Amino acid sequence: MQINSFEAYQQAYKHSVENPEEFWAGIADNFLWKKKWDKVLSWNFSEPNVKWFEGAKLNITENCLDRHLAEHGDTPAIIWEPNDPEKDPITLTYKILHVQVCRFANVLKKNGVKKGDRICIYMPMVPELAVAVLACARIGAVHSVIFGGFSAQSIADRINDAKCKLVITADGSFRGNKQIQLKEVIDDALIGCPTVEKVIVLTNTRTPVSMIKGRDIWWEDEVKLVDANCPAEEMDAEDMLFILYTSGSTGKPKGVVHTVGGYMVYAGYTFTNVFNYQPDEVFFCTADIGWITGHSYIVYGPLSQGATTLMFEGIPTYPDASRMWQIVEKHKVNILYTAPTAIRSLMSFGTEPIQGHDLSSLRVLGSVGEPINEEAWHWYNEEIGKDNCPIVDTWWQTENGGIMISPIAFVTPTKPSYATLPLPGIQPVLVDEAGNEIEGNGVSGNLCIKFPWPGILRTTYGDHERCKLTYFSTYKDMYFTGDGCMRDQDGYYKITGRVDDVINVSGHRIGTAEVENAINMHSGVVESAVVGFPHDVKGQGIYAFVIFGNSQHDEDLNKRDILQTVTRVIGAIAKPDKILFVSGLPKTRSGKIMRRILRKIAEGETSNLGDTSTLLDPAVVEEIVEGAAKLR
Ligand code: WTA
């Protein structure tokens, strides 16, 4: 199923559009099914209702583990690089990973977990995280992995939304020279989570933790009590595989639901093609498994293809800015998949940290999560790829399951800062505000997809209406991505960024409404408005305009209190980079905040603020402009 020439790509693409069912059936044939499907696809985007490989039976872990055992049992499945470079890496072969997954799956069963139960996973980037994820899939439990940077409140919201029965966590995690007390955060979260019956705790940092009798149990004790024989649960292709929460325009994060069959096919197909993965190569995706990139390109994509996936516990700048290049050299990494924010951050240290590191194993470089600016693209290409590795700028979203628009390595001619062309099966369209398709080249519009692909989200957990409203109602019979996009004269796609109220901070999606709700929880805050602004390293930063009602006005302390409040409510990842206290916000006569104006002010583009005549109080704008100028 690997595409090896541009002609082959064009043919595959044509086939996928003309006869999608035949095309995807052909791809799905490369996977292991207990029973094949009765029907490849049935769909409508109006409800929406999308089903792939209906009637088929499978277990994704048999595809990720069992089927590789006979011939590749001793191939490393996971290589783990610890946060501390002095500590030894760990290699789990397919055989070993299989045993660990089966064993831990039995632990889950022993603790009452059944097919369909939701399990919350809040863990550090250690191999046991991958084991926990796969163990859920082994027995048909639905995992909901929560990124380690989220607060107790955010975790509680997610656990309650999915009614999770069990939580898997660790005592703590190492991130650079910091330690995060994961179990403590979970303890705080669980005060408000009546559905959770058990907590399994992995020993990692050896920090003291509270262990509650009848609820909390140790990972290490439990695995000793079970055997390593765990038959894979037979799953329907459309059974739920996982929930992953992501931010949108409205306040509450939503649980994106992916199902077993289509997701597996799409993650595996895109992995092998986009990166041109070759047997025995080492694939290094620097994402955290708490995000979709980690789900699809650390765990499911690579393992479904029998690949070796490298998992890194730490951060690119610890102990210093040469860490990534040390890892590439040490593990002879062949394919490196990272985010523009990491590239820009490392770029700021110059080329000195790269020197003396042998990067000659690298063959393909990937980028994901946000638009990559030309400067970063060239630096990545020249300094890391030595002008010798194709860069695949991969555009996709949590809701997509896998890469959608991207070059295929060694196949698609690249262009700096362009995601280039849609993968086979993906039918992008650009639409104007009125929902009309904009045809031809050299045009810009809102990016929609007009035909389903196997990895598309099926619903948002517990609230199908929300799925319909968010993705399938803006434009009739199309999936709306929320991104703006340009299609150039060659038909190449360039993603220009979100067109909704979502900001992308260091490749992390954050809803402005979510941050506003958190800021507004501070007792002194009357009202706030949050927008994104261009940030040299993070891509976008968070700019908060805040009306503060408290007479005790120690600006600096109040700002720090607000940051602390946001950290409590959402997590440190949502902390505003800038806070400006204002006496009013630019509102229309009907009371709507004109974010367009705030965005311009945050960008520092105050010379042309556009039409302000509809504002209730135009004087407010002047005050904000002045304040913002001082803050800069
Ligand atoms: C943005 C991450 C430009 C985009 C896999 C999208 C990108 C959001 C790219 C999804 C890219 C992702 N170029 N923008 N190559 N990749 N984005 O759900 O705005 O965390 O809508 O999924 O990131 O973020 P998410």
XYZ file of C-alpha atoms and ligand atoms in Angstrom:
657
model
C 0.000 0.000 0.000
C 3.034 2.275 -0.166
C 2.980 4.895 -2.896
C 6.338 5.244 -4.620
C 5.937 7.743 -7.426
C 3.975 10.870 -8.202
C 2.147 9.009 -10.969
C 1.169 6.307 -8.482
C -0.111 9.024 -6.156
C -2.192 10.561 -8.911
C -3.614 7.187 -9.828
C -4.398 6.327 -6.215
C -6.023 9.713 -5.762
C -8.163 9.311 -8.867
C -9.177 5.824 -7.800
C -10.081 7.036 -4.311
C -12.403 9.713 -5.705
C -13.968 7.655 -8.475
C -14.470 4.534 -6.445
C -13.837 5.215 -2.765
C -15.282 1.940 -1.541
C -13.100 -0.164 -3.803
C -10.082 1.973 -2.981
C -10.450 1.718 0.809
C -11.380 -1.957 0.686
C -8.070 -2.506 -1.091
C -6.200 -0.640 1.648
C -8.118 -2.391 4.434
C -7.098 -5.747 2.972
C -3.611 -5.066 4.333
C -4.894 -5.373 7.898
C -5.920 -8.311 10.041
C -9.672 -8.839 10.413
C -11.424 -11.572 12.344
C -14.249 -11.147 9.855
C -14.347 -8.906 6.787
C -16.967 -6.179 6.302
C -20.386 -6.515 4.728
C -20.338 -2.945 3.473
C -17.345 -0.609 3.057
C -19.117 2.702 3.590
C -22.467 4.190 4.391
C -22.759 7.855 5.177
C -24.546 11.135 5.264
C -23.186 14.414 6.582
C -26.590 15.757 7.568
C -27.120 13.730 10.765
C -24.080 13.004 10.480
C -23.828 9.244 10.297
C -20.664 7.696 8.931
C -19.866 3.985 9.059
C -16.801 2.290 7.625
C -16.297 -1.443 7.223
C -19.688 -2.245 8.709
C -20.077 -5.794 9.920
C -16.319 -6.348 10.135
C -14.822 -7.815 13.320
C -11.330 -7.141 14.572
C -9.149 -6.100 17.438
C -6.717 -3.279 16.771
C -4.115 -4.757 19.149
C -3.917 -7.915 17.048
C -2.937 -5.585 14.226
C -0.478 -3.696 16.401
C 1.008 -6.695 18.215
C -0.007 -10.291 17.514
C 0.374 -10.191 13.770
C 4.000 -9.102 14.013
C 5.049 -11.754 16.512
C 5.835 -14.638 14.182
C 8.318 -12.833 11.971
C 9.159 -9.662 13.854
C 8.713 -10.613 17.473
C 12.227 -9.457 18.307
C 11.963 -6.165 16.445
C 11.869 -3.215 18.836
C 8.317 -1.925 18.996
C 9.016 0.901 21.436
C 12.331 2.486 22.257
C 11.991 4.703 25.291
C 14.360 7.584 25.972
C 14.099 8.866 29.559
C 13.992 12.491 30.616
C 17.375 12.076 32.294
C 20.007 11.332 29.628
C 22.127 9.508 32.229
C 19.408 6.922 32.715
C 19.284 3.876 30.433
C 16.826 3.785 27.570
C 14.383 0.865 27.478
C 13.547 -1.228 24.455
C 10.349 -3.224 24.259
C 10.298 -5.729 21.424
C 6.984 -6.716 19.906
C 7.096 -9.912 21.972
C 7.683 -8.069 25.219
C 5.137 -5.370 24.477
C 2.591 -8.060 23.659
C 3.155 -9.747 27.008
C 2.957 -6.465 28.922
C -0.227 -5.400 27.177
C -1.920 -8.753 27.776
C -0.872 -8.751 31.396
C -2.129 -5.248 32.030
C -5.337 -5.996 30.132
C -5.890 -8.780 32.645
C -5.295 -6.319 35.470
C -8.059 -4.134 34.048
C -10.383 -7.130 33.774
C -9.574 -8.218 37.298
C -10.617 -4.765 38.457
C -13.981 -5.011 36.849
C -13.367 -3.290 33.519
C -15.587 -4.521 30.700
C -15.943 -3.847 27.019
C -17.322 -0.345 26.466
C -16.245 1.012 29.881
C -14.421 4.345 29.743
C -10.964 4.551 31.276
C -9.135 7.780 32.010
C -5.376 7.699 31.498
C -3.286 10.499 33.028
C 0.315 9.390 32.790
C 3.841 10.505 32.025
C 5.480 9.650 28.696
C 6.720 6.257 29.867
C 6.293 2.915 28.059
C 3.531 1.940 30.494
C 1.414 4.715 28.985
C 1.464 2.921 25.629
C 0.847 -0.357 27.463
C -2.180 1.128 29.243
C -3.630 2.484 25.997
C -3.217 -0.835 24.190
C -4.490 -2.835 27.163
C -7.759 -0.894 27.016
C -8.028 -1.616 23.306
C -7.254 -5.286 23.950
C -10.395 -5.752 26.034
C -12.560 -3.221 24.227
C -12.483 -0.558 26.928
C -12.557 3.023 25.660
C -9.533 5.092 26.623
C -9.612 8.788 27.284
C -6.035 9.994 27.599
C -5.594 13.368 29.268
C -2.440 15.382 28.684
C -0.282 15.749 31.808
C -0.516 19.552 31.716
C -4.207 19.746 32.527
C -5.494 20.763 35.956
C -7.588 18.716 38.377
C -10.660 20.692 37.343
C -10.136 19.913 33.637
C -9.570 16.259 34.427
C -12.710 16.084 36.548
C -14.758 17.656 33.744
C -13.448 15.084 31.273
C -13.888 12.125 33.625
C -17.462 13.146 34.382
C -18.326 13.815 30.762
C -17.244 10.282 29.825
C -18.358 8.706 33.131
C -15.030 6.937 33.503
C -14.954 3.917 35.751
C -11.245 3.711 36.378
C -8.208 5.978 36.249
C -4.665 4.941 35.359
C -1.978 7.314 36.584
C 1.479 7.486 38.132
C 2.918 9.004 41.277
C 4.529 11.750 39.243
C 6.282 12.692 36.041
C 9.641 14.179 35.095
C 9.688 17.091 32.644
C 13.106 18.670 32.268
C 14.211 19.685 35.745
C 10.634 19.752 37.029
C 8.500 17.094 38.624
C 4.736 17.040 38.316
C 2.722 15.353 41.056
C 0.258 13.481 38.886
C -1.371 11.432 41.638
C -1.990 14.539 43.695
C -3.740 16.177 40.755
C -5.846 13.044 40.291
C -6.711 13.014 44.008
C -7.975 16.579 43.699
C -9.906 15.745 40.550
C -11.573 12.692 42.027
C -13.243 14.652 44.819
C -15.834 15.511 42.212
C -15.940 12.258 40.224
C -18.506 9.781 41.578
C -18.171 7.283 38.723
C -14.530 6.372 39.399
C -14.196 3.132 41.350
C -10.490 2.358 41.089
C -7.202 4.140 40.489
C -4.167 2.233 39.277
C -0.930 3.996 40.189
C 2.398 3.365 38.488
C 5.582 4.035 40.428
C 7.693 6.470 38.452
C 9.193 9.368 40.389
C 8.980 7.765 43.854
C 7.355 10.832 45.352
C 5.116 10.092 48.327
C 1.460 9.741 47.382
C -1.728 9.121 49.296
C -3.200 5.680 48.635
C -6.845 5.263 49.553
C -7.895 1.804 50.704
C -10.412 0.154 48.417
C -9.803 2.653 45.637
C -6.082 3.060 44.896
C -3.878 0.151 43.859
C -0.303 -0.135 42.616
C 0.439 -1.103 39.023
C 3.432 -3.183 40.115
C 1.416 -5.241 42.615
C -1.435 -5.859 40.246
C 0.581 -7.192 37.326
C 2.013 -9.879 39.596
C -1.454 -11.239 40.270
C -2.431 -12.021 36.676
C -1.082 -14.080 33.817
C -0.037 -12.943 30.379
C -2.686 -14.720 28.416
C -5.401 -12.363 27.263
C -7.358 -13.166 24.122
C -8.246 -10.054 22.148
C -11.875 -8.991 22.495
C -13.758 -9.220 19.221
C -14.761 -5.695 18.285
C -17.131 -4.409 15.678
C -15.417 -2.049 13.233
C -17.694 0.741 14.457
C -17.207 0.080 18.177
C -15.624 2.968 20.048
C -11.828 2.881 20.363
C -11.172 6.108 22.202
C -12.339 9.537 23.242
C -9.979 12.478 23.045
C -11.006 15.881 24.335
C -10.268 18.930 22.271
C -11.101 22.611 22.378
C -13.503 24.399 20.108
C -15.159 27.782 19.852
C -17.442 27.223 22.813
C -16.515 26.919 26.465
C -16.518 23.218 27.103
C -13.987 20.878 25.473
C -15.645 18.098 23.533
C -14.873 14.401 23.465
C -13.984 13.462 19.912
C -14.917 9.824 19.314
C -12.956 7.488 17.053
C -13.959 3.936 16.236
C -11.814 0.859 15.801
C -11.804 -0.145 12.136
C -11.691 3.095 10.188
C -9.262 4.764 12.551
C -6.862 1.836 12.369
C -6.899 1.728 8.582
C -6.445 5.470 8.289
C -3.673 5.816 10.887
C -1.747 2.871 9.413
C -2.180 3.917 5.796
C -1.135 7.509 6.364
C 1.824 6.505 8.540
C 3.356 4.171 6.011
C 2.779 6.520 3.089
C 3.471 10.020 4.318
C 6.726 9.043 6.014
C 7.753 6.335 3.546
C 8.541 4.101 6.508
C 10.961 1.255 5.682
C 11.406 -1.931 7.742
C 13.716 -1.576 10.762
C 13.759 2.202 10.650
C 13.403 4.226 13.841
C 10.492 6.661 13.826
C 10.582 9.499 16.358
C 7.438 11.527 16.934
C 8.054 14.132 19.641
C 4.395 14.655 20.514
C 2.848 13.594 23.798
C 0.448 10.641 23.714
C -2.021 12.993 25.409
C -2.628 14.578 21.995
C -3.954 13.039 18.796
C -0.524 13.125 17.142
C 0.752 10.792 19.844
C -2.246 8.466 19.522
C -1.893 8.115 15.767
C 1.860 8.428 15.213
C 3.478 7.127 18.385
C 1.093 4.293 19.117
C -1.432 3.077 16.580
C 0.007 4.092 13.184
C 3.583 2.840 13.697
C 2.663 -0.292 15.666
C 0.002 -1.325 13.162
C 2.806 -1.298 10.587
C 5.317 -3.225 12.680
C 7.503 -0.134 12.967
C 9.887 0.917 15.722
C 8.530 3.958 17.516
C 10.648 6.101 19.787
C 9.019 7.580 22.845
C 10.688 10.467 24.668
C 9.825 11.320 28.245
C 11.423 14.753 28.392
C 11.562 18.085 26.619
C 13.776 19.232 23.701
C 15.719 21.739 25.797
C 16.709 19.543 28.729
C 19.449 19.281 29.871
C 20.251 21.632 26.983
C 19.210 22.569 23.472
C 21.176 19.729 21.911
C 18.991 17.018 23.434
C 16.983 16.261 20.298
C 20.110 15.889 18.232
C 21.673 13.678 20.903
C 18.631 11.438 20.703
C 18.714 11.327 16.904
C 22.376 10.314 17.032
C 22.036 7.864 19.927
C 19.082 5.948 18.488
C 19.933 6.491 14.813
C 16.564 8.060 14.167
C 15.488 7.824 10.522
C 12.270 9.798 10.589
C 11.710 12.788 12.852
C 8.196 14.194 13.298
C 7.914 17.362 15.371
C 6.117 20.692 15.666
C 7.073 24.117 14.286
C 7.120 25.516 17.813
C 9.907 23.077 18.761
C 11.815 23.944 15.599
C 11.539 27.675 16.265
C 12.554 27.227 19.860
C 15.640 25.194 18.923
C 16.406 27.599 16.092
C 16.750 30.391 18.632
C 19.793 28.605 20.108
C 21.611 28.811 16.777
C 23.481 25.930 15.166
C 25.981 25.366 17.937
C 23.852 22.693 19.721
C 23.662 20.729 16.465
C 27.391 20.678 15.876
C 29.181 17.456 16.671
C 26.004 15.408 16.403
C 25.733 12.857 13.659
C 22.353 13.399 12.036
C 23.159 11.303 8.974
C 20.608 8.622 9.903
C 17.782 11.084 9.174
C 15.889 10.411 5.969
C 12.511 12.150 6.378
C 11.434 15.163 8.452
C 7.864 15.921 9.440
C 6.020 18.928 10.837
C 2.613 19.068 12.483
C 0.249 21.078 14.645
C 0.424 24.594 13.262
C 1.501 26.457 10.165
C 5.258 26.283 9.673
C 6.704 29.646 8.679
C 9.224 29.755 5.839
C 12.154 30.632 8.073
C 11.600 27.610 10.281
C 11.001 25.403 7.241
C 14.354 26.408 5.728
C 16.231 25.993 8.983
C 14.746 22.526 9.455
C 15.600 21.641 5.880
C 19.136 22.987 5.859
C 20.440 22.562 9.390
C 18.694 19.320 10.319
C 17.950 17.672 6.990
C 21.204 18.926 5.411
C 19.108 19.637 2.318
C 18.765 15.935 1.857
C 15.520 14.964 3.610
C 12.051 15.688 2.304
C 9.951 17.734 4.741
C 6.387 16.571 5.100
C 4.259 19.422 6.437
C 1.257 17.440 7.609
C -2.071 19.187 8.109
C -4.771 17.413 10.091
C -6.848 17.588 13.268
C -7.948 15.547 16.282
C -11.247 15.023 14.497
C -9.536 13.577 11.403
C -7.755 10.632 13.035
C -4.767 10.958 10.718
C -2.902 13.145 8.252
C -5.126 14.738 5.590
C -3.167 17.181 3.462
C 0.559 16.553 3.208
C 3.387 15.734 0.889
C 4.202 12.034 0.593
C 7.935 11.698 1.263
C 10.009 11.225 -1.926
C 6.823 11.469 -4.001
C 5.295 14.949 -3.719
C 7.507 17.917 -4.643
C 7.497 20.131 -1.554
C 7.127 23.882 -1.223
C 8.130 25.718 1.959
C 5.170 26.373 4.296
C 2.743 24.401 2.121
C 0.932 21.254 3.202
C 0.815 20.667 -0.583
C -1.759 18.085 -1.742
C -4.562 15.994 -0.261
C -3.793 12.355 0.464
C -5.780 9.749 -1.472
C -9.329 9.656 -0.148
C -9.376 13.284 0.937
C -11.541 15.718 -1.024
C -10.896 19.262 0.205
C -12.969 22.213 -0.923
C -12.613 25.903 -0.242
C -15.825 27.751 0.441
C -16.746 31.405 0.838
C -18.710 32.835 3.763
C -21.983 32.043 2.028
C -20.997 28.416 1.648
C -20.345 28.462 -2.064
C -17.504 26.323 -3.305
C -14.633 28.402 -4.666
C -13.294 26.590 -7.655
C -10.052 26.963 -9.554
C -6.591 27.862 -8.367
C -5.101 30.975 -6.833
C -7.985 31.252 -4.368
C -8.559 31.360 -0.612
C -11.446 30.310 1.589
C -12.597 28.217 4.480
C -11.393 24.648 4.310
C -14.033 21.920 4.181
C -13.955 18.247 3.239
C -16.819 16.988 1.143
C -16.454 13.221 1.362
C -15.822 10.954 4.366
C -12.528 9.177 4.980
C -12.082 6.228 7.364
C -10.540 8.314 10.172
C -13.280 10.947 10.458
C -14.774 11.461 13.946
C -18.061 9.649 14.440
C -19.530 11.811 17.159
C -18.711 13.944 20.176
C -19.171 11.847 23.257
C -22.612 12.039 24.810
C -23.739 14.880 22.581
C -24.222 14.037 18.940
C -26.034 17.289 18.304
C -22.888 19.162 19.208
C -20.906 17.176 16.649
C -23.473 18.073 14.026
C -23.526 21.750 15.007
C -19.768 22.156 15.220
C -18.645 20.362 12.097
C -21.547 19.659 9.778
C -23.903 22.618 10.044
C -21.826 25.617 8.997
C -21.817 24.403 5.404
C -24.358 21.978 4.030
C -23.126 18.450 3.406
C -19.543 19.271 4.255
C -17.219 18.725 7.188
C -15.971 22.169 8.254
C -12.418 22.199 9.593
C -12.338 25.645 11.213
C -9.209 26.459 9.206
C -8.588 29.049 6.539
C -6.695 27.920 3.485
C -5.154 29.131 0.255
C -4.868 27.075 -2.933
C -2.139 28.474 -5.125
C -1.687 28.483 -8.877
C -0.307 24.919 -8.791
C -3.252 23.620 -6.797
C -1.085 23.369 -3.681
C -2.732 23.949 -0.301
C -1.395 26.289 2.352
C -3.167 26.368 5.689
C -3.396 29.917 6.980
C -4.735 29.235 10.488
C -7.988 29.008 12.396
C -10.896 31.162 11.318
C -12.898 30.467 14.474
C -12.303 31.357 18.110
C -9.646 28.726 18.600
C -6.031 29.683 19.138
C -3.090 27.448 18.497
C -0.446 27.935 21.163
C 2.692 25.874 20.588
C 0.578 23.506 18.531
C -1.963 23.121 21.346
C -5.543 24.001 20.589
C -7.117 26.347 23.096
C -10.570 27.874 22.894
C -10.754 31.586 23.673
C -14.083 31.049 25.440
C -12.495 28.449 27.698
C -9.754 30.874 28.743
C -12.285 33.678 29.251
C -14.407 31.445 31.486
C -11.332 30.637 33.550
C -10.274 34.293 33.867
C -13.813 35.277 34.795
C -13.692 32.886 37.715
C -11.218 35.210 39.427
C -13.215 37.078 42.061
C -12.011 40.501 40.941
C -12.754 40.085 37.253
C -15.869 41.640 35.784
C -15.432 40.597 32.192
C -12.711 39.511 29.792
C -12.019 38.916 26.141
C -9.256 36.687 24.836
C -7.669 36.660 21.389
C -4.567 35.169 19.799
C -1.575 37.213 18.670
C 1.516 36.256 16.633
C 4.256 34.857 18.857
C 7.806 34.206 17.603
C 8.185 30.788 19.191
C 4.708 29.609 20.130
C 3.142 30.541 16.806
C 0.308 32.201 18.673
C 0.183 33.640 22.156
C -2.820 34.352 24.356
C -3.798 38.003 24.848
C -6.371 38.772 27.528
C -8.251 42.066 27.850
C -9.659 42.190 31.352
C -12.073 44.494 33.152
C -11.137 44.367 36.800
C -13.665 45.482 39.389
C -11.703 45.222 42.568
C -10.676 48.491 44.147
C -7.583 46.868 45.688
C -5.741 47.262 42.443
C -2.149 46.049 42.646
C -1.823 45.417 38.922
C 1.088 43.067 39.037
C -0.287 40.910 41.833
C -3.738 40.863 40.274
C -2.244 39.649 37.014
C -0.388 36.904 38.774
C -3.580 35.909 40.588
C -5.361 35.682 37.264
C -2.606 33.450 35.885
C -2.889 31.273 38.964
C -6.642 31.061 38.498
C -6.304 29.963 34.872
C -3.716 27.370 35.885
C -6.157 26.003 38.474
C -9.125 25.937 36.178
C -7.573 24.692 32.920
C -3.868 24.111 33.380
C -0.621 25.954 32.781
C -0.907 25.537 29.006
C -3.746 28.065 28.905
C -2.010 30.883 30.808
C -2.288 34.207 28.946
C 1.010 35.649 27.699
C -0.329 39.167 28.074
C -2.986 40.668 30.260
C -4.208 44.205 29.706
C -6.540 45.788 32.239
C -9.154 47.906 30.501
C -12.176 49.856 31.653
C -14.416 48.571 28.895
C -14.478 46.255 25.882
C -15.410 47.236 22.335
C -19.007 46.118 22.019
C -21.661 46.548 19.416
C -24.969 48.084 20.419
C -26.352 44.575 20.763
C -23.629 43.787 23.293
C -21.398 41.596 21.156
C -17.655 41.973 21.695
C -15.923 42.954 18.452
C -13.031 40.561 18.547
C -11.854 41.676 15.136
C -10.771 44.945 16.736
C -9.121 43.283 19.710
C -7.251 40.922 17.407
C -5.847 43.853 15.452
C -4.808 45.617 18.628
C -3.153 42.442 19.921
C -1.301 42.115 16.621
C -0.118 45.706 16.965
C -1.921 46.709 13.782
C -3.715 49.729 15.112
C -3.433 52.026 12.125
C -6.432 50.476 10.434
C -8.987 49.135 12.834
C -11.748 49.141 10.271
C -15.244 50.370 10.870
C -15.794 51.237 14.532
C -18.955 53.267 13.987
C -21.248 50.478 15.153
C -19.584 50.438 18.551
C -21.509 51.389 21.624
C -18.595 53.436 22.942
C -15.833 54.107 20.378
C -13.735 55.917 23.021
C -12.989 52.581 24.651
C -10.942 51.594 21.628
C -8.584 54.515 22.021
C -7.969 53.659 25.633
C -7.225 50.030 24.760
C -4.879 51.025 21.943
C -2.935 53.242 24.318
C -2.780 50.576 27.000
C -1.667 47.928 24.541
C 1.112 50.167 23.237
C 2.484 50.475 26.778
C 2.263 46.736 27.361
C 4.314 45.864 24.298
C -3.570 23.293 13.035
C -3.145 18.334 15.496
C -1.018 24.376 9.593
C -4.861 23.617 12.322
C -2.764 17.211 14.527
C -5.798 22.531 12.813
C -1.912 22.975 11.185
C -5.344 22.320 14.227
C -1.104 21.918 10.720
C -5.629 20.938 14.732
C -0.213 22.180 9.631
C -2.334 21.211 12.356
N -0.210 23.421 9.116
N -1.854 24.188 10.616
N 0.614 21.269 9.151
N -1.400 20.838 11.479
N -2.645 22.504 12.207
O -6.604 18.923 16.747
O -5.308 24.879 12.717
O -4.449 19.423 17.978
O -7.145 22.883 12.749
O -4.491 18.291 15.752
O -3.928 22.566 14.197
O -5.052 20.724 15.994
P -5.174 19.322 16.707
